[in-house]
Coordinates of C-alpha atoms in Angstrom, one line a residue:
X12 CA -11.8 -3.6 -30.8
X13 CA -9.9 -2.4 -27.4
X14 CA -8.7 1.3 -27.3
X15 CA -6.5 2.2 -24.4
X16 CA -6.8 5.6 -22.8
X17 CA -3.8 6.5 -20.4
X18 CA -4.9 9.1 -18.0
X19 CA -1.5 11.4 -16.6
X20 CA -1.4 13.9 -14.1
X21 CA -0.8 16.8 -16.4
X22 CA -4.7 15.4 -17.4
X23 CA -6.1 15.2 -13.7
X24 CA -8.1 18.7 -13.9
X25 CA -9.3 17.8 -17.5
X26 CA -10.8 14.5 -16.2
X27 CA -12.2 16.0 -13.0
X28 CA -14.3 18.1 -15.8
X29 CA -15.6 15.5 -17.4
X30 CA -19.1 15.0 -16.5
X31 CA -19.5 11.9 -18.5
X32 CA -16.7 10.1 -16.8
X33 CA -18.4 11.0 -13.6
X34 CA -21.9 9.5 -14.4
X35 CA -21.2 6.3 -15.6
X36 CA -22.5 3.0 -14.4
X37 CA -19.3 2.2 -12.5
X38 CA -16.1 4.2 -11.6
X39 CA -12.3 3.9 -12.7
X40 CA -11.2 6.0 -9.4
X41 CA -12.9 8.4 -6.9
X42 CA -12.2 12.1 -7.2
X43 CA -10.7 11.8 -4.1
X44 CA -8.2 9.3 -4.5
X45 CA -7.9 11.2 -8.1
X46 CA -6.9 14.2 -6.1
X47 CA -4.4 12.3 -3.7
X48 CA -2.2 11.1 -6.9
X49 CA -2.1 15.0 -8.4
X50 CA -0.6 16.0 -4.5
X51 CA 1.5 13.1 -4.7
X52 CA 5.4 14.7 -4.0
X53 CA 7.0 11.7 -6.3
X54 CA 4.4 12.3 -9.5
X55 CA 5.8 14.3 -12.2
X56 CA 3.1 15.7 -15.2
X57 CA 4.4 12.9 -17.3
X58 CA 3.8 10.2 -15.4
X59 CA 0.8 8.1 -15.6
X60 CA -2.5 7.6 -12.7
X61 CA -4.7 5.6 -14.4
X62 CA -5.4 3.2 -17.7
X63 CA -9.0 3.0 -18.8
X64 CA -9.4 0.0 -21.5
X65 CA -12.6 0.7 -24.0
X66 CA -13.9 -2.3 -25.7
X67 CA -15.8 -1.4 -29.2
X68 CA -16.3 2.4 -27.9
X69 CA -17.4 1.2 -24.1
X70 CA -15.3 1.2 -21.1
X71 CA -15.2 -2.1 -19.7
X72 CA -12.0 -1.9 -17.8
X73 CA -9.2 0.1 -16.0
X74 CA -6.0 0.0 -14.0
X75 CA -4.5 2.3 -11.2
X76 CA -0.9 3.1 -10.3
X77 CA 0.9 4.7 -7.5
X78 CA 4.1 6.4 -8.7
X79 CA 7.0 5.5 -5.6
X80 CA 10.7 5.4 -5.4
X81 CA 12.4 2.1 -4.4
X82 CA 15.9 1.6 -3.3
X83 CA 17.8 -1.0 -5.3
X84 CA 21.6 -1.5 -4.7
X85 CA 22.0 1.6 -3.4
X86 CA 20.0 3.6 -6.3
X87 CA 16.8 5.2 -6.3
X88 CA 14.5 3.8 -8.9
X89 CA 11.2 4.8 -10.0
X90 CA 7.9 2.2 -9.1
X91 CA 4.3 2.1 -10.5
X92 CA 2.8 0.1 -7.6
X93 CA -0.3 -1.0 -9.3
X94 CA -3.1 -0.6 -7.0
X95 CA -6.5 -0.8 -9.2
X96 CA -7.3 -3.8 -11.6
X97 CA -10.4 -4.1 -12.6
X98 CA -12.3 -5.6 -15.6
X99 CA -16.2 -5.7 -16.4
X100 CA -17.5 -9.4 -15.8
X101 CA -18.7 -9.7 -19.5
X102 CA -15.1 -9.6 -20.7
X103 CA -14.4 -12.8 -19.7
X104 CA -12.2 -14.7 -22.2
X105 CA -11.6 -11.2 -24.2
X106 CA -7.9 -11.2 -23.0
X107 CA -8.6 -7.2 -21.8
X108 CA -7.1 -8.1 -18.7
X109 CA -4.4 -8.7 -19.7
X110 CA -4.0 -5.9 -22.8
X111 CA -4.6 -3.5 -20.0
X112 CA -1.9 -5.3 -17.6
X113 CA 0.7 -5.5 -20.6
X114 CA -0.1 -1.9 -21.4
X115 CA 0.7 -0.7 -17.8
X116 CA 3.8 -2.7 -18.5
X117 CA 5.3 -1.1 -21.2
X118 CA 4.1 2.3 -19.9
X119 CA 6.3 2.2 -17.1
X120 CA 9.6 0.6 -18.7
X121 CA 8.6 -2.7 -17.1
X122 CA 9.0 -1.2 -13.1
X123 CA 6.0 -2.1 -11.7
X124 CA 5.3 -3.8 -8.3
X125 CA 2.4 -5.5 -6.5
X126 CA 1.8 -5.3 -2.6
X127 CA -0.9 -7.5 -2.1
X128 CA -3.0 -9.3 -4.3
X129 CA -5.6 -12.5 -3.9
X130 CA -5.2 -16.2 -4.7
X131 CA -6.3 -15.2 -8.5
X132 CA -4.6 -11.7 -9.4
X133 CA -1.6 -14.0 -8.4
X134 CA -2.5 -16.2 -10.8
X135 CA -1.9 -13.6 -13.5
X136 CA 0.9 -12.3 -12.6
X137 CA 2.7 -15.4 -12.6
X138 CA 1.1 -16.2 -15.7
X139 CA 2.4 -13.0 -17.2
X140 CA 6.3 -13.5 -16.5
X141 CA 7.2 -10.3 -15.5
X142 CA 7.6 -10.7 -12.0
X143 CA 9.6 -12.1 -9.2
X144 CA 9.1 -12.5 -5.4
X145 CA 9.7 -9.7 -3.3
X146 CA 8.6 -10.6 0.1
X147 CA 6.9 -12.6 2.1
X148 CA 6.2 -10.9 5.4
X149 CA 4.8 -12.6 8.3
X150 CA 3.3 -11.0 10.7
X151 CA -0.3 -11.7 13.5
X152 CA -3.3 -10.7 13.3
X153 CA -4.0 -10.0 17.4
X154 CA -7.8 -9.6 18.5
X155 CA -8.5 -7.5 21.6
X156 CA -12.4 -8.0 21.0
X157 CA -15.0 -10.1 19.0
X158 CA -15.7 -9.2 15.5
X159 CA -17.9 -11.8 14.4
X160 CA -19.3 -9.1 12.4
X161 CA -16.8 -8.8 10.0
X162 CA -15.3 -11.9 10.1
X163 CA -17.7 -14.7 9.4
X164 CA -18.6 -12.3 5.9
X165 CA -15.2 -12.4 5.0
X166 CA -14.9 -16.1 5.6
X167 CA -18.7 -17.0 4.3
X168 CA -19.2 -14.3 1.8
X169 CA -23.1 -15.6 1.8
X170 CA -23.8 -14.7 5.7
X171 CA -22.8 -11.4 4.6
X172 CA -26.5 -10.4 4.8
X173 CA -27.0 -11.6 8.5
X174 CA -24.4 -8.9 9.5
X175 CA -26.6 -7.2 11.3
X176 CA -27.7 -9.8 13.5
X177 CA -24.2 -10.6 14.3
X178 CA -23.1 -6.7 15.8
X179 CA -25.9 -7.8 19.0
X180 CA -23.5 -10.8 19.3
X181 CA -20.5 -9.0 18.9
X182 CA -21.5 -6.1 21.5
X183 CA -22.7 -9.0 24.2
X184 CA -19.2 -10.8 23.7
X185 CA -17.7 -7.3 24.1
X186 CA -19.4 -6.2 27.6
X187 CA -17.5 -9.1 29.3
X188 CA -14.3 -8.3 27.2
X189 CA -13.9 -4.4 28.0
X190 CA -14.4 -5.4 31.2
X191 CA -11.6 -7.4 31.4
X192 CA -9.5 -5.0 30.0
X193 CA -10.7 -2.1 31.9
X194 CA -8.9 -4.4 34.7
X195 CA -5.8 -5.0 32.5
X196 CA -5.2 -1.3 31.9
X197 CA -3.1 0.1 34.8
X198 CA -0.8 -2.7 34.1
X199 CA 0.0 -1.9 30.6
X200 CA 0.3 2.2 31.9
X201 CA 3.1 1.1 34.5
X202 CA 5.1 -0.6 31.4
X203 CA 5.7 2.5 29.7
X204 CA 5.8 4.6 32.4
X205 CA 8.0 7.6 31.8
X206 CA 7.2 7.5 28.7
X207 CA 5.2 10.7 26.3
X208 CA 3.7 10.6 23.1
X209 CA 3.5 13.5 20.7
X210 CA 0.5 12.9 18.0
X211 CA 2.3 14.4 14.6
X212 CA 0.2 16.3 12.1
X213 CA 3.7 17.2 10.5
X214 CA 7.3 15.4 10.6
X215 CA 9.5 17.6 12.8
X216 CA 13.3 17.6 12.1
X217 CA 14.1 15.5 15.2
X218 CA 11.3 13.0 13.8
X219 CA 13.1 12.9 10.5
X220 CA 16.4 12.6 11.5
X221 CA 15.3 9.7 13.5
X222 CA 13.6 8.3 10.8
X223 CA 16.9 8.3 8.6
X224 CA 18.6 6.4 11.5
X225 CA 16.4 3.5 11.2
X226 CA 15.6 3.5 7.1
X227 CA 19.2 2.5 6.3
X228 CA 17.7 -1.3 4.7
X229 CA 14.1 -0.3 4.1
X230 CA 13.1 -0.7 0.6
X231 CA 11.2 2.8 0.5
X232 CA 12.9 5.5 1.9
X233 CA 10.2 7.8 3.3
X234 CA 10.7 11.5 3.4
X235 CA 8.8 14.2 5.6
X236 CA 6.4 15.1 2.6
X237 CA 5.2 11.8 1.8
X238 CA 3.7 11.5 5.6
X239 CA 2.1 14.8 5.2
X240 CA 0.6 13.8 1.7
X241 CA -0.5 10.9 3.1
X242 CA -2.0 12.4 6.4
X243 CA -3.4 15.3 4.5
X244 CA -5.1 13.0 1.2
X245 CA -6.6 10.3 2.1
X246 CA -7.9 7.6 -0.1
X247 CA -10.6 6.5 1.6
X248 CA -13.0 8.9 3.1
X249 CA -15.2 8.8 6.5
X250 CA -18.8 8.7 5.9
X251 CA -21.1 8.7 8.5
X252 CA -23.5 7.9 6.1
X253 CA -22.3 5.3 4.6
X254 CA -25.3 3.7 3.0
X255 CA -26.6 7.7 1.2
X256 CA -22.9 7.2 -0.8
X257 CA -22.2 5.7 -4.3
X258 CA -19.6 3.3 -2.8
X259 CA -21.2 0.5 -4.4
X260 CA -20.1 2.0 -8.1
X261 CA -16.3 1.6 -7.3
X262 CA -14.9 -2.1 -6.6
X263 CA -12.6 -0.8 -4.2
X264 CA -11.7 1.5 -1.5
X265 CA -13.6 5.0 -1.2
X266 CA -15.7 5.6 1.8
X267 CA -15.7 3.9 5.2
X268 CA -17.1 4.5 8.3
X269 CA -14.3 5.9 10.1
X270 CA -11.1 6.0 8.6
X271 CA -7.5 8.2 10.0
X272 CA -4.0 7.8 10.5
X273 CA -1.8 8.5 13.8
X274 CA 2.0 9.4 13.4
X275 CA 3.0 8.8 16.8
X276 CA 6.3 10.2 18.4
X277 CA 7.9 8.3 21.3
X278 CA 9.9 10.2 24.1
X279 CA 11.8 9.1 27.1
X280 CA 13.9 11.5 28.7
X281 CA 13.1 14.2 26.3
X282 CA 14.8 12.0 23.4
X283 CA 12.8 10.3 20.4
X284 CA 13.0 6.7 20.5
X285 CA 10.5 5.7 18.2
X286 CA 7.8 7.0 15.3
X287 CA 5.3 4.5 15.1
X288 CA 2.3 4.9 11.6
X289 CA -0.7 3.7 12.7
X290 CA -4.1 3.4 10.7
X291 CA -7.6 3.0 12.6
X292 CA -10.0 1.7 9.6
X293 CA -13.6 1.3 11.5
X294 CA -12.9 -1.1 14.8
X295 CA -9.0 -2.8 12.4
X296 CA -5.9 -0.4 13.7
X297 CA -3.2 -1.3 11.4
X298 CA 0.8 -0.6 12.0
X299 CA 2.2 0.7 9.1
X300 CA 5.7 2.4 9.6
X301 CA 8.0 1.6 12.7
X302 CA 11.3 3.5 13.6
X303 CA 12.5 2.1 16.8
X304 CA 15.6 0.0 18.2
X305 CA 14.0 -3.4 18.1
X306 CA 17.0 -4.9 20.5
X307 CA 15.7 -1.9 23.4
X308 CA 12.6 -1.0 23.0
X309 CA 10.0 -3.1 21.1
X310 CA 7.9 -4.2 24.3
X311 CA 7.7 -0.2 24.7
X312 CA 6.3 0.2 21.2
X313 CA 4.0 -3.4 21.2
X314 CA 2.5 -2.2 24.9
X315 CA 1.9 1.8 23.0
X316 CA 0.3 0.0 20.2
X317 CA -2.3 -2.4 22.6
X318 CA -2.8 0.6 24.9
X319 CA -3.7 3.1 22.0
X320 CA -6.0 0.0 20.3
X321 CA -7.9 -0.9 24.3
X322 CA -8.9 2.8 24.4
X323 CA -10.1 3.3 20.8
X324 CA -12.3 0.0 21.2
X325 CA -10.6 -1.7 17.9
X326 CA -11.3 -5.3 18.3
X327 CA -8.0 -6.6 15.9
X328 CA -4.3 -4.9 15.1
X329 CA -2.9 -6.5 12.2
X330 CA 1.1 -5.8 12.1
X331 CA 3.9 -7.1 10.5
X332 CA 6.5 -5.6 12.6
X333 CA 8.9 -8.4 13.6
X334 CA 9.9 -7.1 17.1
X335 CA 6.6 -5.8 18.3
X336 CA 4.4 -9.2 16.8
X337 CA 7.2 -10.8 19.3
X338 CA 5.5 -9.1 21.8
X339 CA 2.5 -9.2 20.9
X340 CA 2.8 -13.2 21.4
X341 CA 3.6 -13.1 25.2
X342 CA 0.5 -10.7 25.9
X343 CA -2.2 -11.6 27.8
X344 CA -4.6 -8.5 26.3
X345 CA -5.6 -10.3 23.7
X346 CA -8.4 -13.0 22.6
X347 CA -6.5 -15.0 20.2
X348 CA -3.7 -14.3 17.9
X349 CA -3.5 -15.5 14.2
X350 CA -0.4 -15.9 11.6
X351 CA -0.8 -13.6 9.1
X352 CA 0.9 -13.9 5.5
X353 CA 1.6 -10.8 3.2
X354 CA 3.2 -11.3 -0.4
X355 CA 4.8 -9.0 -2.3
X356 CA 6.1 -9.1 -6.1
X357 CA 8.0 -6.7 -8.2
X358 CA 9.1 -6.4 -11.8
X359 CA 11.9 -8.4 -13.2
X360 CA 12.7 -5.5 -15.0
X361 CA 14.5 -4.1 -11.7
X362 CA 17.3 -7.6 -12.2
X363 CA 17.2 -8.0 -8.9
X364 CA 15.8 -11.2 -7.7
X365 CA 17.0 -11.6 -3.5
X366 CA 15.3 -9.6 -1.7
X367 CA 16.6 -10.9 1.7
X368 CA 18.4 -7.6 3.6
X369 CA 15.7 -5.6 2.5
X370 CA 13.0 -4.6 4.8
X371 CA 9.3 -4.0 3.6
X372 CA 6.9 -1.8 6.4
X373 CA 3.4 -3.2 6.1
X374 CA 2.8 0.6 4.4
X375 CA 5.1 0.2 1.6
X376 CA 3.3 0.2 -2.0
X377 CA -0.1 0.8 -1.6
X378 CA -0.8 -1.0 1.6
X379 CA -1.1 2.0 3.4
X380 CA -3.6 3.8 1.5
X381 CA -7.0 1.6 2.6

């Protein structure tokens, strides 16, 4: 028989305590991710973290949620972004899943969302009825170096074993490739000449009120404390060692080799022009907030972007920023440049079904969290 456990913050310290929950075979959520969602600005005690689904006494299955505000029609509505689902292989047919997805559901008044998802978890939710398109971003993926090493696994899940014979492959490719951008460089310096950065641990007031200038259609209106949350908690952990961890009991994201954010404050002539999020994940830089004036200044923040990648040796930026993927297609950095597709859904419950004016960051939900 399934028994539902719903896990809220005012529980968080009780369930770090818990030993048992710690030492099982597999885990719901790492303690550090657990810790992000009790700092988490938008979480009241009542609201919920996690779902853990016991079939006949044995946990077999669990979901996560991110607690957000979302702007609809001018009012400010509470999200679950759900951004853990998970159930044990030997539940197939058992219909957990879904008690676990309609529990979730109900939990949160039917105002839920999904970021991203695969081919499958889409699958369900369309199954399921609740939801309705949000967006449909399209972006590039934009490779400054070869990756073999991480590409071919994703694409051949079976070669994933060979990786190490591919990083010798990579870093011969690569020798010819910095090269040629070492020569590149001092062009991309003289288009941003006159140009500082500042790197941001915190969001100054000029920062912010920029910010507000350029959030008037987003569909998440960020505030100064969710950048500091999300700068100061972070999800996924660096781990130099990565193989001594217990990464392997968690399906999803908890330690990686390197992993950081840069909040990146653009000046010309002492004035802001643009506050860029970016996220370095091992040799992937993602861009996951942009503030700017896309019809004046998005080669300034696309050339930022490459420069910041060439000198931090990431081999692909994956962005969904309209102005700066425009730029991004007329550069001559790069190796190759691929369409990328992101899907969004949210809840029906919301009754709102055109999505069109609204913009979505690549960081919005829980993109920007691994």
């Amino acid at each position: 028989m399934t028994a539902l456990k719903k896990i809220y913050k005012k529980d968080i310290p009780a369930l770090f305590a818990d030993s048992g929950f710690w030492n099982h075979s597999f885990l719901s959520i790492s303690k550090h991710r657990l810790l992000a969602h009790s700092k988490n600005p938008d979480l009241k005690d009542e609201d919920i973290v996690l779902l853990l689904a016991y079939l006949n006494d044995e946990l077999l299955g669990y979901m996560g949620v991110f607690i957000d505000y979302i702007q609809i029609d001018g009012r400010s509505e509470k999200i679950g972004w759900l951004s853990t689902w998970w159930v044990h292989p030997k539940t197939k047919g058992s219909g957990i899943g879904r008690e676990i997805l309609n529990a979730m559901h109900a939990e949160l008044d039917g105002k839920i969302g999904i970021s991203q998802f695969t081919p499958s978890a889409k699958r369900v939710y369309d199954k399921s009825g609740y939801f309705t398109s949000l967006k449909e971003n399209v972006g590039l993926k934009a490779v400054l170096r070869s990756n073999l090493s991480f590409v071919i696994p994703a694409i051949y899940p079976k070669t994933s074993k060979f990786k190490t014979l591919l990083n010798p492959v990579d870093h011969f490719i690569n020798v010819f490739v910095n090269l040629k951008l070492v020569i590149q460089k001092p062009f991309i310096k003289q288009k941003i000449k006159g140009i500082r950065m500042e790197y941001l641990n915190a969001i100054d007031d000029e920062t912010l009120s920029f910010i507000h200038k350029f959030n008037g259609n987003d569909l998440s209106n960020k505030e100064a404390s969710f950048f500091e949350w999300l700068k100061a908690y972070n999800w996924v952990q660096t781990a130099p060692l990565l193989g001594f961890t217990a990464k392997e009991r968690y399906e999803f994201s908890m330690y990686d080799h390197s992993f950081e954010y840069y909040y990146l404050k653009i000046i010309k002539q002492n004035t802001c022009i643009g506050f860029l999020v970016l996220q370095k994940r091992n040799y992937v830089t993602k861009v996951l907030f942009t503030y700017y004036d896309a019809t004046q200044y998005a080669s300034e923040m696309a050339t930022i972007v490459q420069l910041q990648a060439m000198v931090q040796n990431t081999r692909e930026i994956i962005c969904y920023d309209e102005g700066i993927c425009k730029a991004f297609q007329s550069s001559s950095v790069f190796l190759y440049k691929t369409k990328k597709i992101k899907q969004s859904i949210i809840s029906k419950s919301f009754n709102k079904t055109d999505f069109t004016d609204v913009r979505m960051h690549f960081g919005d939900g829980d993109c920007c969290f691994a």
